[in-house]
Short mmCIF file of C-alpha atoms in Angstrom, two decimals:
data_model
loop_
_atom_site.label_atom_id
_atom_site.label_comp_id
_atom_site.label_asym_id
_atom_site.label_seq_id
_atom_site.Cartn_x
_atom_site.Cartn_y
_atom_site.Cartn_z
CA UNK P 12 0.00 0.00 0.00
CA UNK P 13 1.67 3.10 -1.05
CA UNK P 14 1.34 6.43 0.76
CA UNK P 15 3.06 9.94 1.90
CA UNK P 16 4.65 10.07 5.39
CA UNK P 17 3.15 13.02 7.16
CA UNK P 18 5.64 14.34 10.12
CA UNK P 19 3.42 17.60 11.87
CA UNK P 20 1.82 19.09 14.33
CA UNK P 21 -1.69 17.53 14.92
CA UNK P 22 -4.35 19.60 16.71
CA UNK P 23 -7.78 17.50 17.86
CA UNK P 24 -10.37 20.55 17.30
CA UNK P 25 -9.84 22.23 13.52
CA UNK P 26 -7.27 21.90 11.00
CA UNK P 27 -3.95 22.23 11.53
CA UNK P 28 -0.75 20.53 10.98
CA UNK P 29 -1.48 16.78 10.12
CA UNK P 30 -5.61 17.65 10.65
CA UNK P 31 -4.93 20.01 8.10
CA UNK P 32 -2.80 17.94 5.79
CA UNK P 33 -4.18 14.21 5.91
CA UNK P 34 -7.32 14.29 4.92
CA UNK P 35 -7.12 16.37 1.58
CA UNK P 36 -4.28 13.86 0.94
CA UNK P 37 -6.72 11.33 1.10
CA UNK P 38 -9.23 13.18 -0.65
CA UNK P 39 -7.07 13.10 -3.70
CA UNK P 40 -7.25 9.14 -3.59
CA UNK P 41 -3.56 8.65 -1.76
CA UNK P 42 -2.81 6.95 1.54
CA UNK P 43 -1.88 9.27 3.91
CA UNK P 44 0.44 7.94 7.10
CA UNK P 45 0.58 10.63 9.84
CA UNK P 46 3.22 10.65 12.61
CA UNK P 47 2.27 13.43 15.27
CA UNK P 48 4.90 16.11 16.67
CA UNK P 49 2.99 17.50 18.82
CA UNK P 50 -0.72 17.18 19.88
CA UNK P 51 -3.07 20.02 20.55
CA UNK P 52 -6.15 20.48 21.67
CA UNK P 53 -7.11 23.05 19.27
CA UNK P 54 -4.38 25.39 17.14
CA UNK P 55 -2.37 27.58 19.42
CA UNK P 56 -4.03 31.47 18.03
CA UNK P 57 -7.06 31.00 20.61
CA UNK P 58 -7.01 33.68 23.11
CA UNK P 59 -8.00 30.89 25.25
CA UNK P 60 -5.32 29.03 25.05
CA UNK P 61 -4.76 25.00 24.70
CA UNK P 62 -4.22 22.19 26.29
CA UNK P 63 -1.57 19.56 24.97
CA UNK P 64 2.02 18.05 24.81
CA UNK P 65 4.86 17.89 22.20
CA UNK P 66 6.15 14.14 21.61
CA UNK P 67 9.35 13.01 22.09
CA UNK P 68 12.30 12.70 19.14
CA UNK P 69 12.17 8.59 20.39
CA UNK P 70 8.62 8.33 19.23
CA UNK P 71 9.13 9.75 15.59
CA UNK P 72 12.07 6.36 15.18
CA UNK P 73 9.98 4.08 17.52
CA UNK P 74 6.96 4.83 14.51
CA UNK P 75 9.78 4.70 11.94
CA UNK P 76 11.01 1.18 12.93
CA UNK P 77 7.47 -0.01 13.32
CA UNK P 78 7.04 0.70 10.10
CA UNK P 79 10.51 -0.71 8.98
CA UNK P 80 9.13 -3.93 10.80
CA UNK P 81 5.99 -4.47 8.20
CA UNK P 82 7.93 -3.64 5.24
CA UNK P 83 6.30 -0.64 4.23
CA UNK P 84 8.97 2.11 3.83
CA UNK P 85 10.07 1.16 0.19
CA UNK P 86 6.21 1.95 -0.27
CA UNK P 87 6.69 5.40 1.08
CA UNK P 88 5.89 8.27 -2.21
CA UNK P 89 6.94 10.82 -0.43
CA UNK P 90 7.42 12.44 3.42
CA UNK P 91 6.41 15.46 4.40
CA UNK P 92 7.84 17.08 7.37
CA UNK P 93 6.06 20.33 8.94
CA UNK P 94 5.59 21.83 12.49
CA UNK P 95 9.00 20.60 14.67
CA UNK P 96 8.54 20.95 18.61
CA UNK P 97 12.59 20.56 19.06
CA UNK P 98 15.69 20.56 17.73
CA UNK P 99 15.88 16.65 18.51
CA UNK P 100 12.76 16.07 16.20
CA UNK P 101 14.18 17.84 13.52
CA UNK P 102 17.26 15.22 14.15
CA UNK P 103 14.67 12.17 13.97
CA UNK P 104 13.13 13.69 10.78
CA UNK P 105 16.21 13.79 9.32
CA UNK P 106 17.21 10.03 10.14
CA UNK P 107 13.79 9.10 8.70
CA UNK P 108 14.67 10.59 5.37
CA UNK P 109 17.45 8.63 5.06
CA UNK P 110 15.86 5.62 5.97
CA UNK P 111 12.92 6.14 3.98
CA UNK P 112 14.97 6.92 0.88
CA UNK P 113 17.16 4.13 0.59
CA UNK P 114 14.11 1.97 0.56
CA UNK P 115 12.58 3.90 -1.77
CA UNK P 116 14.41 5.78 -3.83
CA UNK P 117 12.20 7.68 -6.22
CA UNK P 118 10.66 8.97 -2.75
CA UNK P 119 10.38 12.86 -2.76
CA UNK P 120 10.86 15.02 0.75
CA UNK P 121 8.65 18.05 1.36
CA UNK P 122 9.94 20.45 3.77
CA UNK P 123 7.50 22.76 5.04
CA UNK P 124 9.82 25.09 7.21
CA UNK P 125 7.98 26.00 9.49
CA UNK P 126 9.49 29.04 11.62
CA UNK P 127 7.36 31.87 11.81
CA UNK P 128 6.22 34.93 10.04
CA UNK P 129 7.16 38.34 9.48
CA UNK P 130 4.70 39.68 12.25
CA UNK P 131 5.24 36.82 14.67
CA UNK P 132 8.93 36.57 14.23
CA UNK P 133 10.42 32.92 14.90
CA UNK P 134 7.89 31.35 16.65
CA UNK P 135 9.21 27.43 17.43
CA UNK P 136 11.68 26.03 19.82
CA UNK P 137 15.33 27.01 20.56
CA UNK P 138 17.28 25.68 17.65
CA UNK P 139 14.50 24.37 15.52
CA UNK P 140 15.14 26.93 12.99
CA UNK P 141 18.93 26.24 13.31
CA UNK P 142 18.40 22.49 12.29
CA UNK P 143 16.03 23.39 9.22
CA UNK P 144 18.44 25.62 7.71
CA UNK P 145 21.03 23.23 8.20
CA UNK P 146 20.18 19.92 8.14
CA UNK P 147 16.60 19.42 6.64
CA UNK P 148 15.69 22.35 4.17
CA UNK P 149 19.44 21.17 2.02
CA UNK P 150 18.18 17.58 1.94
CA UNK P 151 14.80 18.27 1.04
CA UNK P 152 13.76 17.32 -2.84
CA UNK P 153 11.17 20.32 -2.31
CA UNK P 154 10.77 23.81 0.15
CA UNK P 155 7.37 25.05 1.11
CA UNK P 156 8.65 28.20 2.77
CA UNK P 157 6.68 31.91 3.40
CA UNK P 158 8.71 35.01 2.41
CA UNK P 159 10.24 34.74 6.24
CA UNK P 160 11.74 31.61 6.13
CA UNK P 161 12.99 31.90 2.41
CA UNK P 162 14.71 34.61 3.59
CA UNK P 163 16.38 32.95 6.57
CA UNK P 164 17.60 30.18 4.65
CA UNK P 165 19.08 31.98 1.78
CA UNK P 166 19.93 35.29 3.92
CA UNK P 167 17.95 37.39 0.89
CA UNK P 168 16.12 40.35 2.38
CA UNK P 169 12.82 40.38 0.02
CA UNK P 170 11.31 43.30 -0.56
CA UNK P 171 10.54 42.83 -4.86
CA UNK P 172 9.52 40.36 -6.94
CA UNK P 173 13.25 40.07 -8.01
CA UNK P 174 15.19 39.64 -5.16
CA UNK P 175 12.21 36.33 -4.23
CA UNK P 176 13.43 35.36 -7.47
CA UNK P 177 17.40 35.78 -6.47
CA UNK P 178 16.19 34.01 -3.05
CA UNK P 179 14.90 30.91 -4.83
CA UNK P 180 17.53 30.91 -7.15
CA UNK P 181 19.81 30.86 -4.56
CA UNK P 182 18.24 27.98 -2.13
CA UNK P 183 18.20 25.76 -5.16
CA UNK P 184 21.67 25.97 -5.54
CA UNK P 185 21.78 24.80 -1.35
CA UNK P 186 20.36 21.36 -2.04
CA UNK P 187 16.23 21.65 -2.94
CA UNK P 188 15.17 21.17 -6.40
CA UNK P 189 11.73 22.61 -6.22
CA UNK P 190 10.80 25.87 -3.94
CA UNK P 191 7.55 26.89 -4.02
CA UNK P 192 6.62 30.47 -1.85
CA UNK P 193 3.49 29.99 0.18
CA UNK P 194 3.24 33.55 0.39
CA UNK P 195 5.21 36.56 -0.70
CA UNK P 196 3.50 39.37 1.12
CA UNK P 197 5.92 41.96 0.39
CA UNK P 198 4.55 42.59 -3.16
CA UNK P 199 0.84 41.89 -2.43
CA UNK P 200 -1.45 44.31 -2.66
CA UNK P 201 -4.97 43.31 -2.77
CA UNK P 202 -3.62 39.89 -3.91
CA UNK P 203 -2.08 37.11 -2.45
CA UNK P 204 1.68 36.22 -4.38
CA UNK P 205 2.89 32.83 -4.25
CA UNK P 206 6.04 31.96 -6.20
CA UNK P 207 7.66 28.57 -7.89
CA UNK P 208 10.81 28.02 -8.79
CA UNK P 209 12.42 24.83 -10.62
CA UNK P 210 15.26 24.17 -12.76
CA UNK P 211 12.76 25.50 -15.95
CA UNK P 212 12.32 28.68 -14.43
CA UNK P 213 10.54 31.12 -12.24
CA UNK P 214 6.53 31.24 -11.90
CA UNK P 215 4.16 33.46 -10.61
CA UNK P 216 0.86 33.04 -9.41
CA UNK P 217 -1.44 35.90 -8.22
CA UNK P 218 -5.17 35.35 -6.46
CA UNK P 219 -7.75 37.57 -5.12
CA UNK P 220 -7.16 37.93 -1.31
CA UNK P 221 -9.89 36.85 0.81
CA UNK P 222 -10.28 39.10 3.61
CA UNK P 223 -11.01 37.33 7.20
CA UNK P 224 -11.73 38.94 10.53
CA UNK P 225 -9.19 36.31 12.05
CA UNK P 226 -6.70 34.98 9.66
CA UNK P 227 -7.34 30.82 9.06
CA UNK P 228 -4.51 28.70 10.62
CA UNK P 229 -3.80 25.61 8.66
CA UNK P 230 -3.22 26.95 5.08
CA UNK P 231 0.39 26.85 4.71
CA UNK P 232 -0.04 23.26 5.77
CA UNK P 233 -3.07 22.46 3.49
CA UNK P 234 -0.72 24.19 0.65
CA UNK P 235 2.20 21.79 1.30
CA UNK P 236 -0.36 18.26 1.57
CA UNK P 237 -2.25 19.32 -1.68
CA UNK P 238 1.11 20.30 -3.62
CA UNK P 239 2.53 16.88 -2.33
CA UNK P 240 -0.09 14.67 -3.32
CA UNK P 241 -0.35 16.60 -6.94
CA UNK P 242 3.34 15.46 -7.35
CA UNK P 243 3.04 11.89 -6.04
CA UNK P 244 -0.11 11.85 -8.93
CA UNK P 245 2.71 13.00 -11.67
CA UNK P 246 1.38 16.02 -12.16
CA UNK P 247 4.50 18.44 -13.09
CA UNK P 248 5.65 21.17 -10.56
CA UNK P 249 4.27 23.98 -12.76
CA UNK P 250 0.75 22.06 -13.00
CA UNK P 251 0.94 20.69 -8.71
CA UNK P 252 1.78 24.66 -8.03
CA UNK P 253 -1.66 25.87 -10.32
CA UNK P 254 -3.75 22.92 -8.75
CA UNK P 255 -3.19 24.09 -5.40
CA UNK P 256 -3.27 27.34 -5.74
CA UNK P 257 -7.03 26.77 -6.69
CA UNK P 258 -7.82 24.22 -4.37
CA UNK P 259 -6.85 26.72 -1.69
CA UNK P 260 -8.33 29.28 -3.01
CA UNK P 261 -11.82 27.11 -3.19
CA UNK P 262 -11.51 26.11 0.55
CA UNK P 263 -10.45 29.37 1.88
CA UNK P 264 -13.56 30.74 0.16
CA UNK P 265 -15.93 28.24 1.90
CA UNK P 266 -14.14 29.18 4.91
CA UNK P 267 -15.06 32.63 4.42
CA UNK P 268 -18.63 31.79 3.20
CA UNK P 269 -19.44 29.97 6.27
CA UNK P 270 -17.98 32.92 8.43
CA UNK P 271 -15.41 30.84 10.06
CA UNK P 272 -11.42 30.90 11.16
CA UNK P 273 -11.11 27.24 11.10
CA UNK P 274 -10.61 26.23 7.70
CA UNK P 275 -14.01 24.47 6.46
CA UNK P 276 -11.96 22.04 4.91
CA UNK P 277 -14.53 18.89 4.87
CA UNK P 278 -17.45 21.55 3.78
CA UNK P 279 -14.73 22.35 0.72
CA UNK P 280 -13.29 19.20 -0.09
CA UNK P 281 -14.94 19.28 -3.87
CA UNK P 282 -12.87 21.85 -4.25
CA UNK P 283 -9.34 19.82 -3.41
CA UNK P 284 -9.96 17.83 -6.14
CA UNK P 285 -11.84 19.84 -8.78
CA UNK P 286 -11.50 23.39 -7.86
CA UNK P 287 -13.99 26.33 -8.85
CA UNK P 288 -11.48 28.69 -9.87
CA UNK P 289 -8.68 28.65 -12.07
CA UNK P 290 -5.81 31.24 -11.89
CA UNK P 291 -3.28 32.03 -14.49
CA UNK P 292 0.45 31.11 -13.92
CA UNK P 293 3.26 33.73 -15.01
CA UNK P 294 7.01 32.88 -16.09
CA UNK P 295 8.74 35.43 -14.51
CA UNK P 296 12.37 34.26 -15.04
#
């Protein structure tokens, strides 16, 4: 039974992390195998708080070897890694790559970095960044960063369209073949800017933003699950990055239609696999 490896954040209430990330997987017909970083009881932007623990590095390689045990790993498409709670996970991650890949070679790695945002700042663990820039973004086959984390990877202050375009140019030559921007919010204006780069070239994608009283959590991990799967399907970067771009776009505006935060991503699911909308892509370089 093949299937991508999902290594995230899980929250119990909403969609976030792997509750984000699984299920539109297996809306687009593959087997999704989640592993749990952490475990919420709801995402972490209630004013209420949450209840919850992060998991330990062990657990991550006790899963890992379970898995090992049934001979599955050579049926592994691809592994996604997302929300880290410590610098050890990001070590166990890392390990699980390896593993993973010299069972199955043809097996692609998605890195979603997850660090923060310009407004938040860094926002995970001491020396979780440290260990994405260094040890799991250069290994990764593909980067799903924001503007933020682009920029501490490659050190490229963005402020343009060209210098995002330097920036991805740049972390391909560190070790990922594929970046794709979930955001670049320095040239948005009324739109939302998301950027891919490959070997071919540079694309652009523009979308109307959807305005929210309380911006959705979830997305940037809904962007990475539904880009994933497109790839494991054979779609081509190019076509994966216009796909989700749409699907998004289709969920986010259920989400808004139903006058929620939480991303109505059950109410929307039509919409993962045959989306509404369809936005034009721009070669930019």
């Amino acid at each position: 039974m093949n299937g991508i490896l999902s290594i995230q954040s899980h929250v119990v209430f909403g969609h976030a992390g792997n509750s984000s990330a699984v299920f539109p997987i297996q809306r687009m017909g593959i087997e999704a195998w989640p592993i749990h970083t952490v475990q919420f009881s709801n995402h972490t932007q209630y004013t209420q708080g949450f209840t919850g623990k992060a998991f330990d590095s062990e657990d991550i390689r006790t899963l890992i070897k379970g898995l090992a045990n049934i001979d599955q790993l050579a049926h592994c498409q691809a592994v996604i890694s997302g929300y880290q709670g410590s610098a050890e996970q990001c070590l166990a991650v890392a390990e699980a790559v390896n593993q993973i890949k010299a069972e199955s070679p043809s097996c692609l790695y998605v890195c979603d970095p997850v660090m923060g945002d310009p407004k938040k700042g860094c926002i995970v663990s001491d020396g979780v960044a440290e260990q994405l820039i260094e040890n799991l973004m250069p290994v990764a086959d593909v980067i799903v960063p924001n503007q933020f984390e682009l920029t501490q990877f490659t050190g490229i202050e963005i402020n343009n369209v060209e210098q995002a375009i330097t920036a991805c140019q740049k972390a391909m030559t560190l070790g990922p073949k594929v970046v794709l921007v979930k955001h670049l919010h320095s040239v948005s204006d009324g739109v939302f800017t998301t950027i891919l780069a490959t070997e071919n070239g540079c694309y652009l994608l523009q979308r109307p933003e959807i305005e929210f009283e309380r911006a959705p959590v979830g997305v940037g991990d809904l962007i990475s699950a539904i880009f994933t799967a497109c790839l494991v399907k054979g779609m081509s970067a190019v076509e994966a990055f216009q796909h989700t771009n749409n699907a998004v776009y289709g969920v986010l505006k259920v989400t808004q239609q139903r006058g929620s935060w939480e991303l109505m991503t059950i109410a929307g699911q039509d919409e993962i696999v045959t989306p509404s909308n369809q936005f034009e892509i721009q070669k930019i370089a």
